[in-house]
Short mmCIF file of C-alpha atoms and ligand atoms in Angstrom, two decimals:
data_model
loop_
_atom_site.label_atom_id
_atom_site.label_comp_id
_atom_site.label_asym_id
_atom_site.label_seq_id
_atom_site.Cartn_x
_atom_site.Cartn_y
_atom_site.Cartn_z
CA MET A 1 112.10 72.97 2.47
CA HIS A 2 115.71 72.47 0.88
CA ARG A 3 116.31 72.41 -2.72
CA ARG A 4 118.44 68.52 -2.51
CA LEU A 5 116.04 66.81 -0.29
CA ARG A 6 113.04 68.22 -2.21
CA ASP A 7 114.14 67.60 -5.79
CA TYR A 8 114.75 63.86 -4.48
CA ILE A 9 111.27 63.27 -3.19
CA GLY A 10 108.88 65.46 -4.72
CA ASP A 11 106.73 68.01 -4.48
CA ASN A 12 103.48 65.93 -4.57
CA VAL A 13 105.15 64.24 -1.15
CA LEU A 14 105.42 68.18 0.87
CA LYS A 15 101.79 68.75 -0.91
CA ILE A 16 100.86 66.05 1.68
CA ASP A 17 102.66 66.71 4.19
CA LEU A 18 99.89 68.60 5.76
CA THR A 19 98.63 69.03 10.01
CA GLN A 20 95.21 68.17 11.03
CA ILE A 21 93.36 70.92 9.58
CA ARG A 22 89.70 71.15 8.76
CA GLY A 23 87.68 68.69 6.52
CA LEU A 24 91.20 66.60 6.64
CA ASP A 25 90.44 65.14 9.60
CA ASP A 26 92.31 63.92 13.36
CA LEU A 27 93.59 60.61 13.33
CA ASN A 28 92.35 60.47 17.07
CA GLN A 29 89.21 61.36 16.68
CA PRO A 30 88.37 60.52 12.90
CA GLU A 31 84.77 61.48 11.66
CA GLY A 32 85.97 62.22 8.01
CA PRO A 33 87.71 60.84 5.58
CA ILE A 34 90.09 58.34 8.33
CA GLN A 35 87.08 57.26 9.60
CA GLU A 36 86.47 56.11 6.63
CA ALA A 37 89.63 55.19 5.95
CA HIS A 38 89.32 52.65 8.77
CA GLU A 39 85.55 51.16 7.83
CA LEU A 40 87.02 50.54 4.34
CA ALA A 41 90.08 48.49 6.51
CA ALA A 42 87.69 47.16 8.86
CA ALA A 43 85.55 45.33 6.36
CA ALA A 44 88.69 44.26 3.62
CA TYR A 45 90.70 42.70 6.97
CA GLY A 46 87.08 41.21 8.62
CA ALA A 47 87.56 43.11 12.07
CA ASN A 48 84.45 45.24 13.63
CA PHE A 49 86.97 48.62 13.79
CA SER A 50 90.99 48.60 12.87
CA TYR A 51 92.47 51.33 13.70
CA PHE A 52 96.06 53.62 11.39
CA LEU A 53 99.04 53.56 12.80
CA VAL A 54 101.25 56.10 12.51
CA ASN A 55 103.69 54.24 15.33
CA GLY A 56 104.09 51.08 13.62
CA SER A 57 102.96 47.92 15.49
CA THR A 58 105.61 48.63 18.66
CA ALA A 59 102.20 51.75 18.91
CA GLY A 60 99.86 48.73 18.68
CA ASN A 61 101.34 46.06 20.77
CA GLN A 62 101.38 48.82 23.60
CA ALA A 63 98.01 49.89 22.78
CA MET A 64 96.77 46.01 22.76
CA LEU A 65 98.53 45.79 26.76
CA MET A 66 97.12 48.31 28.33
CA THR A 67 94.14 48.58 27.26
CA ALA A 68 93.52 44.81 28.37
CA LEU A 69 95.94 44.38 31.07
CA ARG A 70 95.10 46.46 34.47
CA PRO A 71 98.92 47.15 36.50
CA GLY A 72 99.67 44.04 38.60
CA ASP A 73 97.56 41.56 36.04
CA SER A 74 100.05 39.16 34.09
CA VAL A 75 99.96 37.82 30.32
CA LEU A 76 101.14 34.47 28.37
CA LEU A 77 102.77 35.86 25.81
CA PRO A 78 106.47 33.97 23.99
CA ARG A 79 109.94 34.36 25.04
CA ASN A 80 110.55 34.49 21.36
CA SER A 81 107.98 38.07 21.69
CA HIS A 82 109.20 41.21 19.56
CA LYS A 83 110.91 44.09 21.74
CA SER A 84 107.87 46.46 21.61
CA ALA A 85 105.85 43.97 23.75
CA THR A 86 108.87 43.96 26.14
CA SER A 87 108.29 47.92 25.78
CA ALA A 88 104.65 46.72 26.46
CA LEU A 89 105.65 45.57 28.85
CA ILE A 90 106.73 47.86 30.82
CA MET A 91 104.74 50.32 29.71
CA SER A 92 101.53 48.67 31.14
CA ALA A 93 102.91 47.35 34.43
CA THR A 94 101.93 44.03 34.05
CA LYS A 95 103.95 40.76 34.28
CA PRO A 96 105.00 38.27 31.65
CA VAL A 97 104.76 34.80 31.55
CA TYR A 98 107.01 33.28 29.22
CA MET A 99 105.59 30.58 27.67
CA PRO A 100 109.07 28.28 25.50
CA PRO A 101 107.92 29.03 22.26
CA GLU A 102 109.52 25.51 19.55
CA VAL A 103 113.29 25.54 18.82
CA ASP A 104 114.62 24.27 15.59
CA GLN A 105 118.07 23.31 16.86
CA GLU A 106 119.18 22.38 13.48
CA LEU A 107 118.16 25.85 12.32
CA HIS A 108 119.01 28.21 14.95
CA ILE A 109 115.43 29.13 13.69
CA ASP A 110 112.07 29.91 16.97
CA HIS A 111 109.22 28.88 15.87
CA CYS A 112 105.61 28.86 17.48
CA VAL A 113 104.30 28.33 20.46
CA THR A 114 101.74 25.38 20.73
CA PRO A 115 97.98 25.35 21.17
CA ALA A 116 99.33 22.81 23.56
CA THR A 117 101.51 25.32 25.49
CA VAL A 118 98.89 28.26 25.05
CA ALA A 119 96.78 25.13 27.34
CA ALA A 120 99.47 24.06 29.67
CA GLY A 121 99.94 28.33 30.43
CA LEU A 122 96.87 28.75 31.49
CA ARG A 123 96.09 25.46 33.71
CA ALA A 124 99.55 26.97 35.52
CA ASN A 125 98.27 30.56 35.71
CA PRO A 126 94.67 30.65 35.83
CA ASP A 127 95.12 34.62 36.81
CA ALA A 128 96.16 35.65 33.95
CA LYS A 129 93.75 37.91 32.04
CA ALA A 130 94.68 37.30 28.42
CA VAL A 131 97.05 35.20 25.93
CA PHE A 132 99.65 37.45 23.50
CA ILE A 133 100.89 35.31 20.67
CA THR A 134 103.25 36.45 17.44
CA SER A 135 102.37 34.81 14.12
CA PRO A 136 104.32 34.58 11.84
CA THR A 137 107.80 34.51 13.15
CA TYR A 138 110.08 36.50 11.87
CA TYR A 139 110.64 33.35 9.85
CA GLY A 140 107.86 32.77 8.18
CA ALA A 141 106.23 29.83 10.99
CA THR A 142 102.20 30.42 11.83
CA ALA A 143 100.64 28.97 15.34
CA ASP A 144 97.61 27.88 15.34
CA LEU A 145 95.22 29.92 15.55
CA ALA A 146 92.06 28.56 15.19
CA ALA A 147 92.99 25.71 18.51
CA ILE A 148 94.46 28.20 20.50
CA GLU A 149 91.21 30.85 19.65
CA GLU A 150 88.57 28.03 20.80
CA ILE A 151 91.38 27.20 24.51
CA VAL A 152 91.85 30.79 24.96
CA HIS A 153 87.88 32.06 24.96
CA ALA A 154 87.56 28.75 26.20
CA HIS A 155 89.54 29.90 29.49
CA GLY A 156 87.70 33.39 29.58
CA LYS A 157 90.51 35.46 28.25
CA LEU A 158 91.52 37.63 25.76
CA LEU A 159 93.40 36.79 22.96
CA MET A 160 96.56 38.77 21.01
CA VAL A 161 97.89 38.73 18.43
CA ASP A 162 100.96 40.19 17.48
CA GLU A 163 101.26 39.64 13.34
CA ALA A 164 103.15 42.28 12.45
CA TRP A 165 104.55 39.86 9.78
CA GLY A 166 100.79 38.88 8.15
CA PRO A 167 99.59 42.09 7.24
CA HIS A 168 99.26 40.09 3.02
CA LEU A 169 97.80 36.89 5.17
CA HIS A 170 94.44 37.37 4.80
CA PHE A 171 94.28 38.18 0.97
CA HIS A 172 95.35 35.53 -0.46
CA PRO A 173 93.58 31.22 0.71
CA GLU A 174 96.55 30.10 0.23
CA LEU A 175 97.82 31.58 2.42
CA PRO A 176 97.80 30.97 6.23
CA LEU A 177 94.88 31.98 9.04
CA SER A 178 95.07 35.22 9.13
CA ALA A 179 94.54 36.46 12.49
CA THR A 180 91.22 38.36 12.26
CA ALA A 181 89.88 35.13 10.34
CA ALA A 182 91.01 33.29 13.44
CA GLY A 183 89.26 35.51 15.45
CA ALA A 184 91.73 36.87 18.05
CA ASP A 185 90.07 39.04 19.62
CA VAL A 186 93.08 42.32 19.04
CA CYS A 187 95.64 42.22 16.50
CA VAL A 188 98.57 44.26 14.73
CA ASN A 189 100.16 45.01 11.58
CA SER A 190 103.13 45.64 9.42
CA THR A 191 101.29 47.51 6.64
CA HIS A 192 104.71 48.58 5.85
CA LYS A 193 106.45 45.19 6.28
CA LEU A 194 104.73 43.44 3.75
CA LEU A 195 102.00 45.96 1.87
CA ALA A 196 102.32 48.96 0.02
CA GLY A 197 102.23 51.08 3.53
CA MET A 198 105.54 53.38 3.81
CA SER A 199 107.76 52.82 7.40
CA GLN A 200 106.59 53.74 10.10
CA ALA A 201 102.88 52.17 9.08
CA SER A 202 99.94 49.37 10.32
CA MET A 203 97.28 48.85 12.21
CA LEU A 204 95.35 47.82 14.13
CA HIS A 205 92.24 45.19 14.10
CA THR A 206 89.77 43.98 16.81
CA THR A 207 86.54 41.53 16.22
CA GLY A 208 84.00 40.46 18.28
CA GLU A 209 83.22 42.34 21.97
CA ARG A 210 85.30 41.05 24.58
CA VAL A 211 87.76 45.06 23.31
CA ASP A 212 86.51 47.92 25.62
CA GLN A 213 86.41 49.95 21.89
CA GLY A 214 86.71 53.21 23.94
CA ARG A 215 89.38 52.14 26.01
CA LEU A 216 91.07 51.12 23.24
CA ARG A 217 90.66 54.62 21.19
CA SER A 218 91.94 56.01 24.69
CA THR A 219 94.78 54.69 24.88
CA LEU A 220 95.89 54.99 21.56
CA ARG A 221 96.01 58.39 21.74
CA LEU A 222 98.17 58.23 24.24
CA PHE A 223 100.82 56.52 21.30
CA GLN A 224 100.07 57.89 18.62
CA SER A 225 101.90 61.53 17.58
CA THR A 226 99.46 64.98 17.74
CA SER A 227 100.71 65.44 14.43
CA PRO A 228 100.74 62.33 12.26
CA SER A 229 101.68 62.55 9.13
CA LEU A 230 99.57 62.45 6.22
CA VAL A 231 101.55 60.53 3.77
CA LEU A 232 101.46 57.24 5.97
CA LEU A 233 97.89 57.23 6.37
CA ALA A 234 97.64 57.65 2.55
CA SER A 235 99.58 54.75 2.35
CA LEU A 236 98.04 52.69 4.49
CA ASP A 237 94.07 53.82 2.87
CA VAL A 238 96.46 52.67 -0.55
CA ALA A 239 97.38 49.57 0.69
CA ARG A 240 94.53 48.22 2.00
CA MET A 241 92.89 49.91 -1.69
CA GLN A 242 95.42 47.63 -3.16
CA MET A 243 94.93 44.34 -0.97
CA ALA A 244 91.22 44.46 -1.62
CA THR A 245 90.80 45.25 -5.29
CA GLU A 246 93.29 43.37 -6.07
CA GLY A 247 95.20 41.20 -3.33
CA ARG A 248 94.63 37.85 -4.43
CA ALA A 249 96.83 38.44 -8.20
CA LEU A 250 98.74 40.35 -6.58
CA LEU A 251 99.48 37.60 -3.74
CA SER A 252 99.37 34.76 -6.27
CA ARG A 253 102.02 35.92 -8.78
CA THR A 254 104.20 36.54 -5.75
CA LEU A 255 103.94 33.55 -3.95
CA GLN A 256 104.25 30.99 -7.64
CA LEU A 257 107.40 33.69 -7.45
CA ALA A 258 108.56 33.03 -4.20
CA ARG A 259 107.79 29.28 -4.56
CA GLU A 260 109.83 29.10 -7.71
CA THR A 261 113.00 30.46 -5.87
CA ARG A 262 113.04 28.74 -2.95
CA ALA A 263 113.17 25.39 -5.50
CA ALA A 264 116.49 27.71 -7.69
CA LEU A 265 117.56 28.28 -3.88
CA ASN A 266 117.17 24.21 -2.73
CA ASP A 267 119.69 23.40 -5.81
CA ILE A 268 122.42 25.00 -4.70
CA ASP A 269 124.58 22.75 -3.13
CA GLY A 270 125.26 23.86 0.72
CA ILE A 271 122.27 25.83 0.44
CA TYR A 272 119.18 25.06 2.33
CA CYS A 273 116.39 26.63 2.40
CA MET A 274 113.58 25.87 4.87
CA GLY A 275 109.70 25.43 2.87
CA SER A 276 106.04 24.22 3.35
CA ASP A 277 107.77 21.27 4.13
CA HIS A 278 108.24 22.04 7.79
CA VAL A 279 104.62 22.45 8.52
CA GLY A 280 103.64 19.85 11.28
CA ARG A 281 106.90 19.88 12.44
CA PRO A 282 106.12 21.75 16.17
CA GLY A 283 105.39 24.92 16.35
CA VAL A 284 104.64 25.05 12.57
CA ALA A 285 101.18 25.20 11.93
CA GLY A 286 101.27 26.88 8.52
CA TYR A 287 104.08 28.42 7.18
CA ASP A 288 103.92 32.27 4.84
CA GLU A 289 105.94 30.77 1.29
CA THR A 290 106.63 34.61 0.36
CA ARG A 291 109.49 34.17 3.32
CA ILE A 292 112.86 32.96 1.73
CA VAL A 293 114.75 31.48 4.81
CA ILE A 294 118.17 30.80 3.47
CA THR A 295 120.51 28.07 5.39
CA VAL A 296 124.04 28.84 5.02
CA LYS A 297 125.88 27.20 8.28
CA ARG A 298 126.91 24.68 5.81
CA LEU A 299 129.30 27.30 3.77
CA GLY A 300 131.21 27.91 6.32
CA TYR A 301 130.05 31.83 6.57
CA THR A 302 127.43 33.13 9.40
CA GLY A 303 124.39 34.34 8.23
CA TYR A 304 125.34 38.54 9.63
CA GLU A 305 129.25 37.04 6.96
CA ALA A 306 126.81 36.21 3.98
CA GLU A 307 124.34 38.75 4.70
CA GLU A 308 127.55 41.75 4.31
CA ILE A 309 128.80 39.27 1.60
CA LEU A 310 125.09 39.70 -0.30
CA ARG A 311 124.96 43.42 0.12
CA THR A 312 128.89 44.96 -0.71
CA ARG A 313 129.45 42.26 -3.55
CA TYR A 314 126.22 41.13 -5.02
CA ASP A 315 123.54 44.50 -3.75
CA VAL A 316 121.38 42.33 -2.48
CA GLN A 317 120.30 43.46 0.95
CA VAL A 318 118.02 40.36 3.01
CA GLU A 319 116.25 41.08 5.81
CA LEU A 320 117.50 40.05 8.23
CA ALA A 321 120.72 37.34 9.33
CA ASP A 322 121.11 35.60 12.60
CA LEU A 323 123.92 32.43 13.46
CA PHE A 324 123.52 30.53 10.94
CA ASN A 325 120.06 31.68 8.53
CA VAL A 326 119.70 34.95 5.89
CA VAL A 327 116.01 35.94 5.63
CA ALA A 328 115.24 38.07 2.34
CA LEU A 329 111.24 38.36 1.71
CA VAL A 330 109.64 38.42 -1.24
CA SER A 331 106.45 40.61 -1.51
CA ILE A 332 104.15 42.26 -4.04
CA GLY A 333 106.53 44.60 -5.06
CA ASP A 334 109.60 41.55 -6.33
CA SER A 335 109.76 40.38 -10.11
CA ALA A 336 111.83 37.72 -11.65
CA GLU A 337 114.70 39.73 -12.06
CA THR A 338 115.11 41.09 -8.57
CA VAL A 339 114.60 37.47 -7.42
CA GLY A 340 117.32 36.06 -9.96
CA ARG A 341 119.32 38.84 -8.59
CA LEU A 342 119.21 37.44 -5.34
CA ILE A 343 119.51 33.68 -6.83
CA ALA A 344 122.52 34.24 -8.76
CA ALA A 345 123.93 36.08 -5.76
CA VAL A 346 124.27 33.11 -3.54
CA ARG A 347 124.55 30.76 -6.54
CA GLU A 348 128.36 32.97 -6.43
CA LEU A 349 128.37 32.78 -2.02
CA ALA A 350 127.84 29.12 -2.73
CA ARG A 351 130.52 28.72 -5.41
CA ALA A 352 132.98 31.39 -3.15
CA ARG A 353 132.34 28.87 0.64
CA ARG A 354 135.03 28.83 3.02
CA SER A 355 137.58 25.85 3.75
CA ALA A 356 137.07 24.99 7.35
CA THR A 357 140.24 25.87 7.69
CA ASP A 358 139.17 29.33 7.04
CA VAL A 359 137.16 29.58 9.62
CA PRO A 360 138.39 31.51 12.37
CA SER A 361 138.75 29.43 15.00
CA GLY A 362 136.94 30.49 18.17
CA ILE A 363 133.44 29.09 20.27
CA LEU A 364 132.40 30.35 16.19
CA LYS A 365 133.71 27.97 14.72
CA ASP A 366 132.98 25.03 17.15
CA ARG A 367 129.14 26.21 16.79
CA LEU A 368 129.81 26.21 13.59
CA GLN A 369 131.48 23.06 12.91
CA ALA A 370 128.88 22.04 15.70
CA GLY A 371 125.61 23.50 13.49
CA SER A 372 123.57 23.55 16.37
CA TYR A 373 123.08 25.86 19.02
CA GLN A 374 121.57 25.87 22.46
CA LEU A 375 119.97 29.03 22.61
CA PRO A 376 120.02 30.03 27.16
CA ALA A 377 117.14 28.61 29.51
CA ILE A 378 114.87 31.74 30.46
CA PRO A 379 116.33 33.25 33.18
CA GLU A 380 114.94 33.61 37.17
CA GLN A 381 111.87 37.12 37.55
CA VAL A 382 113.83 38.63 39.88
CA ALA A 383 111.32 41.95 39.27
CA THR A 384 108.89 43.16 37.12
CA PRO A 385 110.37 44.45 33.45
CA ARG A 386 108.45 47.86 35.03
CA GLU A 387 110.26 47.86 38.65
CA ALA A 388 113.41 46.83 36.90
CA PHE A 389 112.78 49.25 34.53
CA LEU A 390 112.29 51.94 36.05
CA SER A 391 114.86 51.52 39.41
CA ASP A 392 117.85 53.61 40.77
CA HIS A 393 120.96 51.16 38.98
CA VAL A 394 124.48 50.63 38.90
CA GLU A 395 127.12 49.70 35.38
CA ILE A 396 129.18 46.78 36.31
CA PRO A 397 130.75 44.50 33.33
CA PHE A 398 129.15 42.85 32.03
CA LEU A 399 131.07 39.98 32.10
CA GLU A 400 131.43 39.85 36.00
CA SER A 401 127.78 40.49 36.29
CA ALA A 402 125.88 36.24 36.50
CA GLY A 403 123.68 36.15 38.89
CA ARG A 404 122.46 40.10 39.40
CA VAL A 405 119.14 41.41 38.20
CA CYS A 406 118.94 42.69 34.71
CA ALA A 407 117.88 46.78 34.26
CA GLU A 408 118.01 46.67 30.87
CA VAL A 409 116.42 45.49 27.53
CA VAL A 410 119.39 43.14 25.86
CA THR A 411 117.72 42.44 21.95
CA PRO A 412 119.90 41.06 19.22
CA TYR A 413 119.07 43.03 16.37
CA PRO A 414 117.86 41.28 13.99
CA PRO A 415 115.91 39.36 14.86
CA GLY A 416 114.68 42.35 18.17
CA ILE A 417 114.10 39.05 20.47
CA PRO A 418 114.93 40.16 23.90
CA ILE A 419 117.59 37.39 25.48
CA LEU A 420 117.18 39.18 29.07
CA CYS A 421 114.01 41.23 30.06
CA PRO A 422 114.32 44.25 33.20
CA GLY A 423 113.92 42.54 36.57
CA GLU A 424 115.71 38.83 35.33
CA ARG A 425 118.55 36.83 36.97
CA ILE A 426 121.40 37.18 34.46
CA THR A 427 123.26 33.45 34.15
CA ASN A 428 126.42 32.27 32.83
CA ASP A 429 124.58 30.67 30.05
CA ILE A 430 122.88 33.95 28.80
CA ILE A 431 126.25 35.57 28.75
CA GLU A 432 128.59 33.19 27.00
CA TYR A 433 124.82 33.45 24.25
CA LEU A 434 125.08 37.15 23.82
CA ARG A 435 129.03 37.20 23.45
CA LEU A 436 128.63 35.20 21.21
CA GLU A 437 126.62 36.70 19.36
CA LEU A 438 128.34 39.91 19.64
CA LYS A 439 131.52 37.89 17.65
CA ALA A 440 129.40 36.95 15.39
CA GLY A 441 128.28 40.14 14.18
CA SER A 442 124.97 40.83 15.32
CA HIS A 443 123.90 44.70 17.10
CA MET A 444 122.30 45.07 20.40
CA GLN A 445 119.63 47.25 21.19
CA GLY A 446 118.44 47.46 24.47
CA PRO A 447 121.55 47.95 26.74
CA VAL A 448 123.43 51.73 27.30
CA ASP A 449 126.88 49.58 26.52
CA THR A 450 125.93 48.63 23.10
CA LYS A 451 128.70 46.55 23.04
CA LEU A 452 128.05 45.17 26.13
CA ARG A 453 131.70 45.75 27.92
CA THR A 454 129.01 47.15 31.39
CA ILE A 455 125.13 45.78 31.72
CA ARG A 456 123.26 48.25 33.96
CA VAL A 457 122.12 45.88 37.28
CA LEU A 458 119.48 46.42 40.04
CA PRO A 459 121.60 47.77 43.45
CA SER A 460 121.26 44.72 45.64
CA PRO A 461 122.20 41.01 43.77
C1 PLP B 1 107.03 40.81 15.69
C2 PLP B 1 106.76 41.88 15.53
N1 PLP B 1 106.37 42.85 15.95
C3 PLP B 1 106.24 43.74 16.32
C4 PLP B 1 107.40 44.39 15.39
C5 PLP B 1 107.38 45.90 15.60
O1 PLP B 1 106.46 46.58 14.05
P1 PLP B 1 107.07 48.08 14.12
O2 PLP B 1 107.81 47.99 14.00
O3 PLP B 1 105.47 47.89 12.77
O4 PLP B 1 107.12 48.51 15.44
C6 PLP B 1 108.42 44.24 15.57
C7 PLP B 1 109.08 44.54 13.78
O5 PLP B 1 109.78 43.79 13.72
C8 PLP B 1 108.30 42.28 14.55
O6 PLP B 1 108.97 42.00 14.33
#
């Protein structure tokens, strides 16, 4: 390797960047150290089986659906599922039945689906084979997994949980109930998001006997590289070890830092930072207090603008921005110094607030002044995601696409929640919503034309 990178990353990373040679085990057929690491992970998470993933929770979500469902089967899932769930629908040739999440109109935040929504969904769709839940959300709300587990299993269905944002939950009693503790049949954790796993390093866990482990392993082999990075696998094993041995102490410190951060932010005039006081509101059965959602709309900035200012002027990088909020994470790697920088930066941002007359006019100004935001209704589903994604298509001007059937996934990123999925009929409300997101600075993932001047649709209306 050229010195320029080698000197930077160090020789040890390269020394363990080996291929699957004898003695080092094989992620796709583990029998030695990787199998042992899987078993230790299962024990740490209260699972009966755990699997390391080197293609993120994306691969885990895809494997979950492919394992449990057959082509044509339907699955109940929240509309605010991550786009990896959409990719899983495309790959598994399954039909989505979307459940509406609870929406906080004031903060412009989608929370979780409620047990009542799940029960109603199952009553209306008795043929659905599984229920897929996202918990925690990007914003830290968790679903009532204990109640949902009872409902789903009483109906004889499978419960899958996208717990990408909750790899730490299992290790502290003051954090919300983890998916494995709630008895989800299968769940994924992005270990790389909040613990010491390196980017792409995730885990999939199962509990109980409902998941066919043989099929799951075969499916994982479809989605994982035959040359998994041992650097990533080592980071997963060490992340597990760190949680198993010192997780509670590390997370106690993290929670304390996060609580102090939230309190300090809420003392800043013009700033609001939601917290566990939201628990009990619709779709917020629990709250991960390590998530710091900073609502900036009273400062006259969009979240996107605030993110940019925090990054360029104060060298503080937040996890995500939306129209009204920025989201920061307090993790086991943080310290009083790092959160202090965030607080100081937000204080400066609030001091430099923009007066109403400085906000550029147009729909963005209207939305900021109204302080609320209507998400578009879930559109009519005309074809399955797979049929539409793989079908022939034509490219037409986006602004003239109302009434046509979308052939792409259109996802403002972050947070990565699709507004249009393949097979859905485009509406004027959706066009307006996406125009606003683009104008406000959101990046579109999925469409071939990321500026959405054009969109791919099915040939016949
Ligand atoms: C809720 C949710 N699920 C799944 C994923 C995909 O995870 P990964 O990046 O580990 O593939 C993400 C990524 O942001 C996510 O937010």
